[in-house]
Short mmCIF file of C-alpha atoms in Angstrom, two decimals:
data_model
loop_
_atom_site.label_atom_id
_atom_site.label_comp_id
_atom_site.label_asym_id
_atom_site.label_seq_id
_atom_site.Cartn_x
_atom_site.Cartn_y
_atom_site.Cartn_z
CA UNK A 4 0.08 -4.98 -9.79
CA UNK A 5 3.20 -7.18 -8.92
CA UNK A 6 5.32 -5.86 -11.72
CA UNK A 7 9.37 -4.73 -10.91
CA UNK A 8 10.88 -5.20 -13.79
CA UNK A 9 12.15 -1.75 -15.23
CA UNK A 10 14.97 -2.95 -16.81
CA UNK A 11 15.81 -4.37 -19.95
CA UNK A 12 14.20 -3.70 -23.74
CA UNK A 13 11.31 -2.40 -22.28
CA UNK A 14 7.60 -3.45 -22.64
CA UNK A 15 4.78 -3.23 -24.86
CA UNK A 16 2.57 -0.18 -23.67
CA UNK A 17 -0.91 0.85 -24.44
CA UNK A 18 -1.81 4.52 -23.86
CA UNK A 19 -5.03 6.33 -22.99
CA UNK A 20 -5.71 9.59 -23.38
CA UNK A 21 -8.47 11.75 -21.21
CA UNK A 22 -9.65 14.90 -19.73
CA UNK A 23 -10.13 15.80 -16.24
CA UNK A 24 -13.80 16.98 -15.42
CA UNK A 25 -13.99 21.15 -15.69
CA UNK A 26 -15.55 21.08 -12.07
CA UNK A 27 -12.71 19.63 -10.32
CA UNK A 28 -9.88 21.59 -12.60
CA UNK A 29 -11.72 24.46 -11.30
CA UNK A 30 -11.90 23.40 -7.54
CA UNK A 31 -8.24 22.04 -8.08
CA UNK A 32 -7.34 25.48 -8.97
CA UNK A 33 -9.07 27.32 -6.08
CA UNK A 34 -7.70 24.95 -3.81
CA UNK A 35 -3.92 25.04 -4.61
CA UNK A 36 -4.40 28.83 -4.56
CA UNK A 37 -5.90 29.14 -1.09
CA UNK A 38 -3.00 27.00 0.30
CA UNK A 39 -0.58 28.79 -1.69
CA UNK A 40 0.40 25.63 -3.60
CA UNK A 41 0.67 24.34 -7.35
CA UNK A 42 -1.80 22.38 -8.60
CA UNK A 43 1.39 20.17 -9.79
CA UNK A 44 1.77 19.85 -5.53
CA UNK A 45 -1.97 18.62 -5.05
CA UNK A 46 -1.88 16.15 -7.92
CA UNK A 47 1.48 14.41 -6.46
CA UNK A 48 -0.91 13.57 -3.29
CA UNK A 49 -3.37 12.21 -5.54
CA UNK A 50 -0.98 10.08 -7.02
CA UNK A 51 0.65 8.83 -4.15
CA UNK A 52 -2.94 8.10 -2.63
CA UNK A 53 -3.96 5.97 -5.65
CA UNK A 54 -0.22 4.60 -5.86
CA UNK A 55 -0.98 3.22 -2.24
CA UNK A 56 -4.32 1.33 -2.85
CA UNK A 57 -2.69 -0.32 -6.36
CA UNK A 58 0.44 -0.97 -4.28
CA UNK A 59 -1.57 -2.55 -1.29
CA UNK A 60 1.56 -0.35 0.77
CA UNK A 61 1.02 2.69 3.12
CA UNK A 62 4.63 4.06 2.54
CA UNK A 63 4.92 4.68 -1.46
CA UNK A 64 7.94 5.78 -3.72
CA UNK A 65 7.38 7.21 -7.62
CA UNK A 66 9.51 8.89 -9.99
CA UNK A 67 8.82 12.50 -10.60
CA UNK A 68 9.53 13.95 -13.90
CA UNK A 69 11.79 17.39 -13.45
CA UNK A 70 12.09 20.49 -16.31
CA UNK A 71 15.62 20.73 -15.46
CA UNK A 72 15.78 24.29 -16.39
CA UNK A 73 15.67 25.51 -13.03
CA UNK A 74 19.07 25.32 -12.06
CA UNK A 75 20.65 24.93 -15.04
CA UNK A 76 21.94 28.22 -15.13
CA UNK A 77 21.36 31.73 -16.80
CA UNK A 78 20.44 31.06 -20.38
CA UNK A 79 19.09 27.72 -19.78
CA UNK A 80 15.74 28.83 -21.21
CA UNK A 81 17.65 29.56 -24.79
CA UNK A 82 19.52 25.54 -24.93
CA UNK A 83 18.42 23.80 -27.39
CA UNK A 84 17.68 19.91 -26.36
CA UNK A 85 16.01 18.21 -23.00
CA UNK A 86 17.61 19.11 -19.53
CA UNK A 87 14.61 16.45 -18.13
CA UNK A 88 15.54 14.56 -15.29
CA UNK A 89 13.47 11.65 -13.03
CA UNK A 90 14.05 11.64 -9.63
CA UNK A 91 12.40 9.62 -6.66
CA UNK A 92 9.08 11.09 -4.31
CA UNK A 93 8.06 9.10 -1.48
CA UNK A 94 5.18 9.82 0.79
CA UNK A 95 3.85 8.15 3.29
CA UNK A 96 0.45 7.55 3.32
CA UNK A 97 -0.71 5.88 6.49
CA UNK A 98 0.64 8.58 8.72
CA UNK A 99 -0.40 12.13 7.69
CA UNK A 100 -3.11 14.13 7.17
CA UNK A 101 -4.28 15.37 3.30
CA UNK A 102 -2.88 19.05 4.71
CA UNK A 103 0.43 17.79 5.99
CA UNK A 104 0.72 15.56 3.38
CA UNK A 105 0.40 18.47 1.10
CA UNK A 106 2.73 20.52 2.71
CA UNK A 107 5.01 17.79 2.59
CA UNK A 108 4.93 17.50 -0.82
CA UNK A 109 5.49 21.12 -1.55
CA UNK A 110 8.75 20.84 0.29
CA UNK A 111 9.61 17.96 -0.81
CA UNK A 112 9.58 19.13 -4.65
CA UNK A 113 11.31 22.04 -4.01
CA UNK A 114 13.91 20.17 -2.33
CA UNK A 115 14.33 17.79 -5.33
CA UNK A 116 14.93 21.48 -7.41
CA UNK A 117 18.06 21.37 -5.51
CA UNK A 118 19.00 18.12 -7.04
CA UNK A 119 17.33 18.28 -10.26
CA UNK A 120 20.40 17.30 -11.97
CA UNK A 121 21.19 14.18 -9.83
CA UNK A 122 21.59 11.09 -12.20
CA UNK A 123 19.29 8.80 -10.55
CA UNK A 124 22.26 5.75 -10.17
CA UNK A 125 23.10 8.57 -7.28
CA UNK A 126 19.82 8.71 -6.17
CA UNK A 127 19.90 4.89 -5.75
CA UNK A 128 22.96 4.82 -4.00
CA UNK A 129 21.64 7.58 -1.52
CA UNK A 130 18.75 5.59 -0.76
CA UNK A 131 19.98 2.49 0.52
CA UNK A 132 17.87 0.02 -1.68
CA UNK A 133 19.54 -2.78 -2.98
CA UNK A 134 21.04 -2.38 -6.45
CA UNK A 135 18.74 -5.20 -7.91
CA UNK A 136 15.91 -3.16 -7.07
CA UNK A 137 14.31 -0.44 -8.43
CA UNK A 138 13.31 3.14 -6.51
CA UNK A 139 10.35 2.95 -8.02
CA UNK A 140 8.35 1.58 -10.88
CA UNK A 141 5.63 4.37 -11.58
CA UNK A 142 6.70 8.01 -12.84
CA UNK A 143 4.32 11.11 -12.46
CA UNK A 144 4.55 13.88 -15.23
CA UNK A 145 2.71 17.26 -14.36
CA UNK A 146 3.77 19.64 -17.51
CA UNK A 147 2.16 22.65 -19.19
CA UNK A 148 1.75 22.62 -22.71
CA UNK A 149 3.97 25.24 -24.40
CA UNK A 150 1.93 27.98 -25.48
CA UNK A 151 2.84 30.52 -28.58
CA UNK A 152 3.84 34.20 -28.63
CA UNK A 153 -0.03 35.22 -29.68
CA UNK A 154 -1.68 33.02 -26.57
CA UNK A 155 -2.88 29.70 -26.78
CA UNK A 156 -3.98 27.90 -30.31
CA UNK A 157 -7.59 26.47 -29.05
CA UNK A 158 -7.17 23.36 -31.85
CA UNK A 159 -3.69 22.44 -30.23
CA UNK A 160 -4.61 22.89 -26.81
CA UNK A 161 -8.18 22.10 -26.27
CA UNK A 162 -8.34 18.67 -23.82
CA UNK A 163 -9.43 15.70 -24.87
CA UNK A 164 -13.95 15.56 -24.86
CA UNK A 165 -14.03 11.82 -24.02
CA UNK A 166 -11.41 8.65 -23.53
CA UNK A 167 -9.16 7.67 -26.41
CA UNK A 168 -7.01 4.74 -26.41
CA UNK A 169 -3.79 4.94 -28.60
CA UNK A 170 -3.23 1.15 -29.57
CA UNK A 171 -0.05 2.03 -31.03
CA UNK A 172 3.03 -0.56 -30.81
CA UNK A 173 5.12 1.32 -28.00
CA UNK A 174 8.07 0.34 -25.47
CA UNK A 175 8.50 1.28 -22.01
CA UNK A 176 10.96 0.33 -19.28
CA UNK A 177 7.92 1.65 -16.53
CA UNK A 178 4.69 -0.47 -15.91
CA UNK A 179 3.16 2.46 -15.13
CA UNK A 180 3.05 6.37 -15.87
CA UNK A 181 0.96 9.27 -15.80
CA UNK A 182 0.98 12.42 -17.19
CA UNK A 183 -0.84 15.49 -16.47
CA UNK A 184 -1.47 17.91 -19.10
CA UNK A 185 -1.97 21.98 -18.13
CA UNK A 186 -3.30 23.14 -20.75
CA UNK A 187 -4.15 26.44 -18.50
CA UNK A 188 -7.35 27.82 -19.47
CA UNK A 189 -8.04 24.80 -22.20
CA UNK A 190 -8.36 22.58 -18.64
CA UNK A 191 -6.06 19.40 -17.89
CA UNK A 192 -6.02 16.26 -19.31
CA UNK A 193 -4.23 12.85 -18.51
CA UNK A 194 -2.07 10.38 -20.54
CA UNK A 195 -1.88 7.34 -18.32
CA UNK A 196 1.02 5.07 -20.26
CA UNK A 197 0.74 0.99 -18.73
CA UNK A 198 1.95 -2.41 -20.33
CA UNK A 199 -0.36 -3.49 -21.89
CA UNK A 200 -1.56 -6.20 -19.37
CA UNK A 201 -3.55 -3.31 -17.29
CA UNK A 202 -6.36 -1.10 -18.38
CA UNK A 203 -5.03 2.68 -18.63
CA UNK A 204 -8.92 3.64 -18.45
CA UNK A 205 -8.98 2.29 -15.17
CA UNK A 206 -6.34 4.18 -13.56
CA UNK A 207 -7.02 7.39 -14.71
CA UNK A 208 -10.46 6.95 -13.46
CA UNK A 209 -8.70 6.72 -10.17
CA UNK A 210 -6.68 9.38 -10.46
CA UNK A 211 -9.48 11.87 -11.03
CA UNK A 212 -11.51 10.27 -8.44
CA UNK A 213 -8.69 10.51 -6.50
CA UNK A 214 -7.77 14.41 -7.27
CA UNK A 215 -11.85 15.17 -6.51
CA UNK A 216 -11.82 13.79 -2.95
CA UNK A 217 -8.39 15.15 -2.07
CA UNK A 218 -9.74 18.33 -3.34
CA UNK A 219 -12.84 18.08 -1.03
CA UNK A 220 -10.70 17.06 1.48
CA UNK A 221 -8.58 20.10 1.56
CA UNK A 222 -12.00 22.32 1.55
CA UNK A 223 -13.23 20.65 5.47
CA UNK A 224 -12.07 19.28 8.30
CA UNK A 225 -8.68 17.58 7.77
CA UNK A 226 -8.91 13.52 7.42
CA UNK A 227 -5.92 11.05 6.67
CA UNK A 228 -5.11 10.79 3.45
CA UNK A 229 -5.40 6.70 3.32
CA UNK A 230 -9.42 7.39 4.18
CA UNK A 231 -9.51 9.15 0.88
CA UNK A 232 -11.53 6.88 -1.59
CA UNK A 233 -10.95 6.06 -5.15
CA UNK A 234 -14.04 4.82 -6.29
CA UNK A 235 -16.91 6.37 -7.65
CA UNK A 236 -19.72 3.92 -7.11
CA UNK A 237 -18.99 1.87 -10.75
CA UNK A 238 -15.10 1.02 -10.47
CA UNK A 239 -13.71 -1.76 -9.27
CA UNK A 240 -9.84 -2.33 -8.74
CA UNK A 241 -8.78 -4.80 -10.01
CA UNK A 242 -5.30 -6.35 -11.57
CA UNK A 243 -3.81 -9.61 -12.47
CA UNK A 244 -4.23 -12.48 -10.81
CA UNK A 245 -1.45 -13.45 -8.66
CA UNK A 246 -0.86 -17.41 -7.66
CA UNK A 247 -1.52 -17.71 -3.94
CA UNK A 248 0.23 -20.78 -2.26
CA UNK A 249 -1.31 -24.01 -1.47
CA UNK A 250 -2.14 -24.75 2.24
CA UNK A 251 -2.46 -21.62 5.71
CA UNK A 252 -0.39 -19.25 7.10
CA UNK A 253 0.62 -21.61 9.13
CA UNK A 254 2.51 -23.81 6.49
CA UNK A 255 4.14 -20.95 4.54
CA UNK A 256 5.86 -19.87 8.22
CA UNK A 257 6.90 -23.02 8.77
CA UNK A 258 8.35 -23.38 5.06
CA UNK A 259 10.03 -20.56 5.97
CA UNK A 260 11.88 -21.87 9.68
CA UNK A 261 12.78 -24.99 7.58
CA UNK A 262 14.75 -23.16 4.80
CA UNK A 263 16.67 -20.30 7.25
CA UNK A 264 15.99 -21.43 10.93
CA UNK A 265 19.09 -19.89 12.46
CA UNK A 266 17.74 -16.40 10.70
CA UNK A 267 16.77 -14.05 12.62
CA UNK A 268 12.92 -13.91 13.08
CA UNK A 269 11.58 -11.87 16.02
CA UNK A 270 13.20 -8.98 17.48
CA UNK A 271 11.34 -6.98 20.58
CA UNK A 272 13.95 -4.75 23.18
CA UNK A 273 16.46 -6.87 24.05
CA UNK A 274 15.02 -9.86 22.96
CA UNK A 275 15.99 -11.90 19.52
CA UNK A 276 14.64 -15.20 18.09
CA UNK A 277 15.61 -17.12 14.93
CA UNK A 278 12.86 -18.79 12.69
CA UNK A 279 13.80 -22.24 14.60
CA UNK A 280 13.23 -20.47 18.43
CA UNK A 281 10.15 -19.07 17.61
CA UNK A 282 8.71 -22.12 15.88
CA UNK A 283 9.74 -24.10 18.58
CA UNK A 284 8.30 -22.08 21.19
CA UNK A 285 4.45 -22.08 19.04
CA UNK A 286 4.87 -25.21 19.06
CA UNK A 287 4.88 -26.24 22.43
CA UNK A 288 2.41 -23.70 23.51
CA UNK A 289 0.20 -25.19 20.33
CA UNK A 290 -0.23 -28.37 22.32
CA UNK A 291 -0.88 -27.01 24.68
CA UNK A 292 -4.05 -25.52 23.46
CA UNK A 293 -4.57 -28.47 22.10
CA UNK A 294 -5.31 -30.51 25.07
CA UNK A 295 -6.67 -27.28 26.54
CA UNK A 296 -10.10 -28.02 23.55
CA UNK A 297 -8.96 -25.39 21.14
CA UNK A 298 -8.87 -26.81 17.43
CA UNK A 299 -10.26 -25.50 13.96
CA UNK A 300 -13.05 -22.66 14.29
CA UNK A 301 -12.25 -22.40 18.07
CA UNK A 302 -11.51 -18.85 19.41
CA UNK A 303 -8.61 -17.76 21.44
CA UNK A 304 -8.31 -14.35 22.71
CA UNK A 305 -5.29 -13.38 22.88
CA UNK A 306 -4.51 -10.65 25.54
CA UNK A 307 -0.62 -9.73 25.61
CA UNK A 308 1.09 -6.52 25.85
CA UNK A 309 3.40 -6.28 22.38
CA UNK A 310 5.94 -8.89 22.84
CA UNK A 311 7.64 -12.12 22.14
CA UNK A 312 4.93 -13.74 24.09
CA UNK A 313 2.30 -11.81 21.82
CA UNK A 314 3.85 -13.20 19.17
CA UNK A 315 3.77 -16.39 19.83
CA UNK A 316 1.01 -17.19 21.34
CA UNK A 317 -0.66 -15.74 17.67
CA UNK A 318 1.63 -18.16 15.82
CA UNK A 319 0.69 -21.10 18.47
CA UNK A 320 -3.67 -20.52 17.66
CA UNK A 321 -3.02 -21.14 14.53
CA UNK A 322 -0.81 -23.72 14.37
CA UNK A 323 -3.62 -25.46 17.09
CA UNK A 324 -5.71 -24.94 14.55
CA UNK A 325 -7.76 -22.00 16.51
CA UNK A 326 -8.77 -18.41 15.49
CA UNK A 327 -6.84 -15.90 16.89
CA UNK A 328 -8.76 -12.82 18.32
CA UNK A 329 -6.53 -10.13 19.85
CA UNK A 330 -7.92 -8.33 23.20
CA UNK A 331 -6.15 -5.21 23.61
CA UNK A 332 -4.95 -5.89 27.54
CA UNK A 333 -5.45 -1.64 28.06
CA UNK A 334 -9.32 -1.86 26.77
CA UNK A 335 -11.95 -1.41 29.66
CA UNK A 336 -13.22 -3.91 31.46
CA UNK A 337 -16.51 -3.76 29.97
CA UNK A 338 -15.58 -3.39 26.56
CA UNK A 339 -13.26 -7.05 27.08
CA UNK A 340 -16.23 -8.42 28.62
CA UNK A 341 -18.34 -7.88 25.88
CA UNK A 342 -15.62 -9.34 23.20
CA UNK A 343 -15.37 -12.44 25.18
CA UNK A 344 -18.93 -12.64 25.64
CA UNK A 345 -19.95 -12.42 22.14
CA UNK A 346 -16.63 -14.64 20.49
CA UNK A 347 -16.91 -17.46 23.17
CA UNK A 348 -13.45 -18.64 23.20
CA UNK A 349 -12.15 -21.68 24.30
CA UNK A 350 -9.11 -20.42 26.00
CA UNK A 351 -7.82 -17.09 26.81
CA UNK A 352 -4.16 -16.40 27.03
CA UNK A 353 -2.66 -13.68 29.45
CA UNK A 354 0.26 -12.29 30.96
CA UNK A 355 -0.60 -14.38 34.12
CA UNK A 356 -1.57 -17.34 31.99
CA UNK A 357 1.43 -17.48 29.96
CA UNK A 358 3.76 -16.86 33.34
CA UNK A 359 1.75 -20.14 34.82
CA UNK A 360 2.17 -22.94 32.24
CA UNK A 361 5.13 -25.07 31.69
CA UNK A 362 5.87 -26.51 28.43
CA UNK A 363 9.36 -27.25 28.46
CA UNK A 364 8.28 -31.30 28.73
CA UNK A 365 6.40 -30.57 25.26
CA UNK A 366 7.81 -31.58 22.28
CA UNK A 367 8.58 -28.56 19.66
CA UNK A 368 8.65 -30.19 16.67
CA UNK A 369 5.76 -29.29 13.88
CA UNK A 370 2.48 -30.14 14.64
CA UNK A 371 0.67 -32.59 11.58
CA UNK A 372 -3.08 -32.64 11.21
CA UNK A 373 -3.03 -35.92 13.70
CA UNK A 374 -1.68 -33.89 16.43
CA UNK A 375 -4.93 -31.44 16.46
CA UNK A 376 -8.27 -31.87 17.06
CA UNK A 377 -9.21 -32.12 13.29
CA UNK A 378 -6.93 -31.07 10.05
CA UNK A 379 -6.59 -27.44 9.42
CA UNK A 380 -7.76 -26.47 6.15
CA UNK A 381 -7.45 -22.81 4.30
CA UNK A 382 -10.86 -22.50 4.50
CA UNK A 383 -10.47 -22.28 8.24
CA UNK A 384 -10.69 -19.34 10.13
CA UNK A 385 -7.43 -17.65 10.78
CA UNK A 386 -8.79 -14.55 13.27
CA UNK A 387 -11.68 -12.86 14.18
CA UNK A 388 -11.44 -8.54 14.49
CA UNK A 389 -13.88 -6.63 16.07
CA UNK A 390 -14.79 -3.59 14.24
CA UNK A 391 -16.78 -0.59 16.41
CA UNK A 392 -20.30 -1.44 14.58
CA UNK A 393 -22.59 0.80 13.01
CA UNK A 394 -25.38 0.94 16.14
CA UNK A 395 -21.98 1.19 18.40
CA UNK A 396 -21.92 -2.58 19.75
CA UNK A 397 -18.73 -4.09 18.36
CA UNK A 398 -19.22 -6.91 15.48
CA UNK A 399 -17.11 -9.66 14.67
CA UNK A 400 -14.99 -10.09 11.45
CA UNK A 401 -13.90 -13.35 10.35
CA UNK A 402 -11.12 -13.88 8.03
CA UNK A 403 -10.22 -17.45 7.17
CA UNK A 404 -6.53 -18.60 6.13
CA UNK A 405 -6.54 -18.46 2.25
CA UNK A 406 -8.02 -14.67 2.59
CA UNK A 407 -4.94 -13.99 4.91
CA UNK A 408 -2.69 -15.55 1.91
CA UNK A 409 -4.14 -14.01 -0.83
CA UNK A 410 -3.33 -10.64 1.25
CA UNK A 411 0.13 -11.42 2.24
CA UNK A 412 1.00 -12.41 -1.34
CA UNK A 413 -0.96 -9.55 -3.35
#
């Protein structure tokens, strides 16, 4: 959603209340018990999973709400007044499995037992992030409602039958926070806590989603946890609507070379460019292509090995004005055929290409709309990705400039 700030008086908060369906509770429960896990372990996943698609980030960091009782020595139980502590989770979603990232999580947590008294200034220091910045701007709550010496009171603890949104005038210093409520054989319910610019309903529709397909997930074959959806056929994600900059990828890079050109902008073995080298270097090779035919809505494949040649040949199709389509140099023969076939390109850049041409007489200033074959707009095609296809013949994507903003940006 864009928000950071967790400092200050706080904000004003809206709060909805709701249960979790029986059926997945139950399947939650089964679950956690097969793995020899807590349901508290499984429901960390599911947070960090929806945590990742509201973040638009595969690598994801939220506060976790400790008891603080656990260490806190013999006759902790018996102290009056709260021992809780918050302390940071991360988990990377774009690299495990829903198992692994389970069992990941179950260390992890017990870990953070070992530190459950840790002011979190300490934790910030630990972790290397720059004092201006928060660890984290979520917190995740899994607690079990206290239950009295005669069992549990069904009024007190029964969940929640349906949504309820507390409009109350509250303050919080977190954009965002969940908590789950165990209310052991009553079920569990959620109290999702946002500012009150986002919809609470929303994200704890997510969540539960979220908890259901992890669930199912743990019950098959293992999958990655990013492939885990959130939706349920009648949600949409959604947030505010963030101002995307005027103008293509190609002006906000070149924004950037102008303001810090002797920074440091590419980096591959050995090998480092500032901002100023590697815009210089486009450049050139942008002319180039330019008197090679390519211009707006003309293809260029693009087949380089990862390098500083990779990179700037992509830089140099845009700033040409061309679509960039990348040709993995290690694909079979047939399968590049095909690619080229189908996108048509008017040039194709390669290792043996890019060894070949001589551009130092080229001038490597920015290229204006006059220097290309026509002026590039943000409607224009910025690449073209080849997905595997449903009937197993690869289809093109197209994604034009302003799409590739709006990403970058949101």
């Amino acid at each position: 959603y864009g928000l950071m700030d967790v400092r200050g008086d706080g904000m004003d908060s809206v709060t909805a209340e709701m249960p979790v369906p029986q059926d997945i509770v139950d399947r939650l429960r089964e679950v956690s018990r097969q793995l020899g896990v807590s349901a508290a372990t499984v429901l960390h996943v599911a947070w960090a999973r929806v945590l990742s698609t509201l973040s638009g980030r595969d690598d994801v960091v939220f506060g976790t709400v400790l008891f603080g009782r656990m260490n806190a020595g013999a006759g902790a139980d018996r102290v009056v007044g709260p021992f809780i502590n918050t302390l940071p989770v991360r988990v990377r979603t774009g690299r495990v499995g829903v198992r692994e990232a389970v069992e990941d999580m179950r260390r992890q947590l017990a870990a953070l037992l070992e530190h459950e008294h840790a002011p979190l200034a300490v934790a910030q220091q630990a972790s290397g992030v720059a004092e201006n910045t928060p660890l984290f701007t979520s917190l995740f709550n899994y607690r079990h409602i206290a239950q009295g010496p005669d069992g549990p009171d069904a009024e007190a603890t029964r969940a929640p039958e349906g949504i309820r949104t507390v409009y109350a005038r509250e303050r919080t210093n977190y954009p965002l926070s969940v908590s789950v409520n165990d209310l052991d054989v009553a079920g569990l319910s959620l109290s999702v806590e946002v500012v009150d610019s986002l919809d609470p309903h929303a994200v704890g529709q997510l969540l539960c989603v979220a908890v259901q397909n992890v669930v199912a997930a743990l019950s098959g074959p293992d999958v990655p946890l990013f492939a885990i959806g959130l939706l349920d056929g009648e949600q949409v994600v959604c947030g505010p609507v963030l101002e995307v900059p005027a103008g293509t990828v190609v002006d906000v890079f070149e924004a950037q070379a102008a303001r810090t050109p002797a920074v440091t902008a590419l980096v591959c073995g050995a090998v480092s460019l500032s901002f100023a080298e590697v815009n210089a270097r486009a450049n050139r090779l942008a002319r180039h292509l330019v008197r090679a035919g390519v211009g707006p809505e003309r293809v260029v494949a693009v087949s380089l090995p990862r390098s500083v040649d990779s990179m700037v040949g992509l830089l140099a199709v845009w700033k040409a004005g061309g679509v960039y389509l990348p040709v993995d140099p290690a694909l079979p023969s047939e399968r590049t055929a095909l690619l080229l076939s189908d996108a048509d390109p008017a040039f194709v850049l390669t290792e043996a290409v890019m060894a070949s041409l001589v551009l130092a007489e080229l001038s490597g200033g920015d290229l204006t709309d006059a220097d290309r074959r026509a002026p590039l707009l943000p409607r224009n095609s910025a690449y073209v990705i080849y997905t595997s296809g449903s009937t197993g013949r690869p289809k093109g994507v197209v994604v034009e400039h302003r799409q590739m903003l709006n990403l970058l940006v949101n």
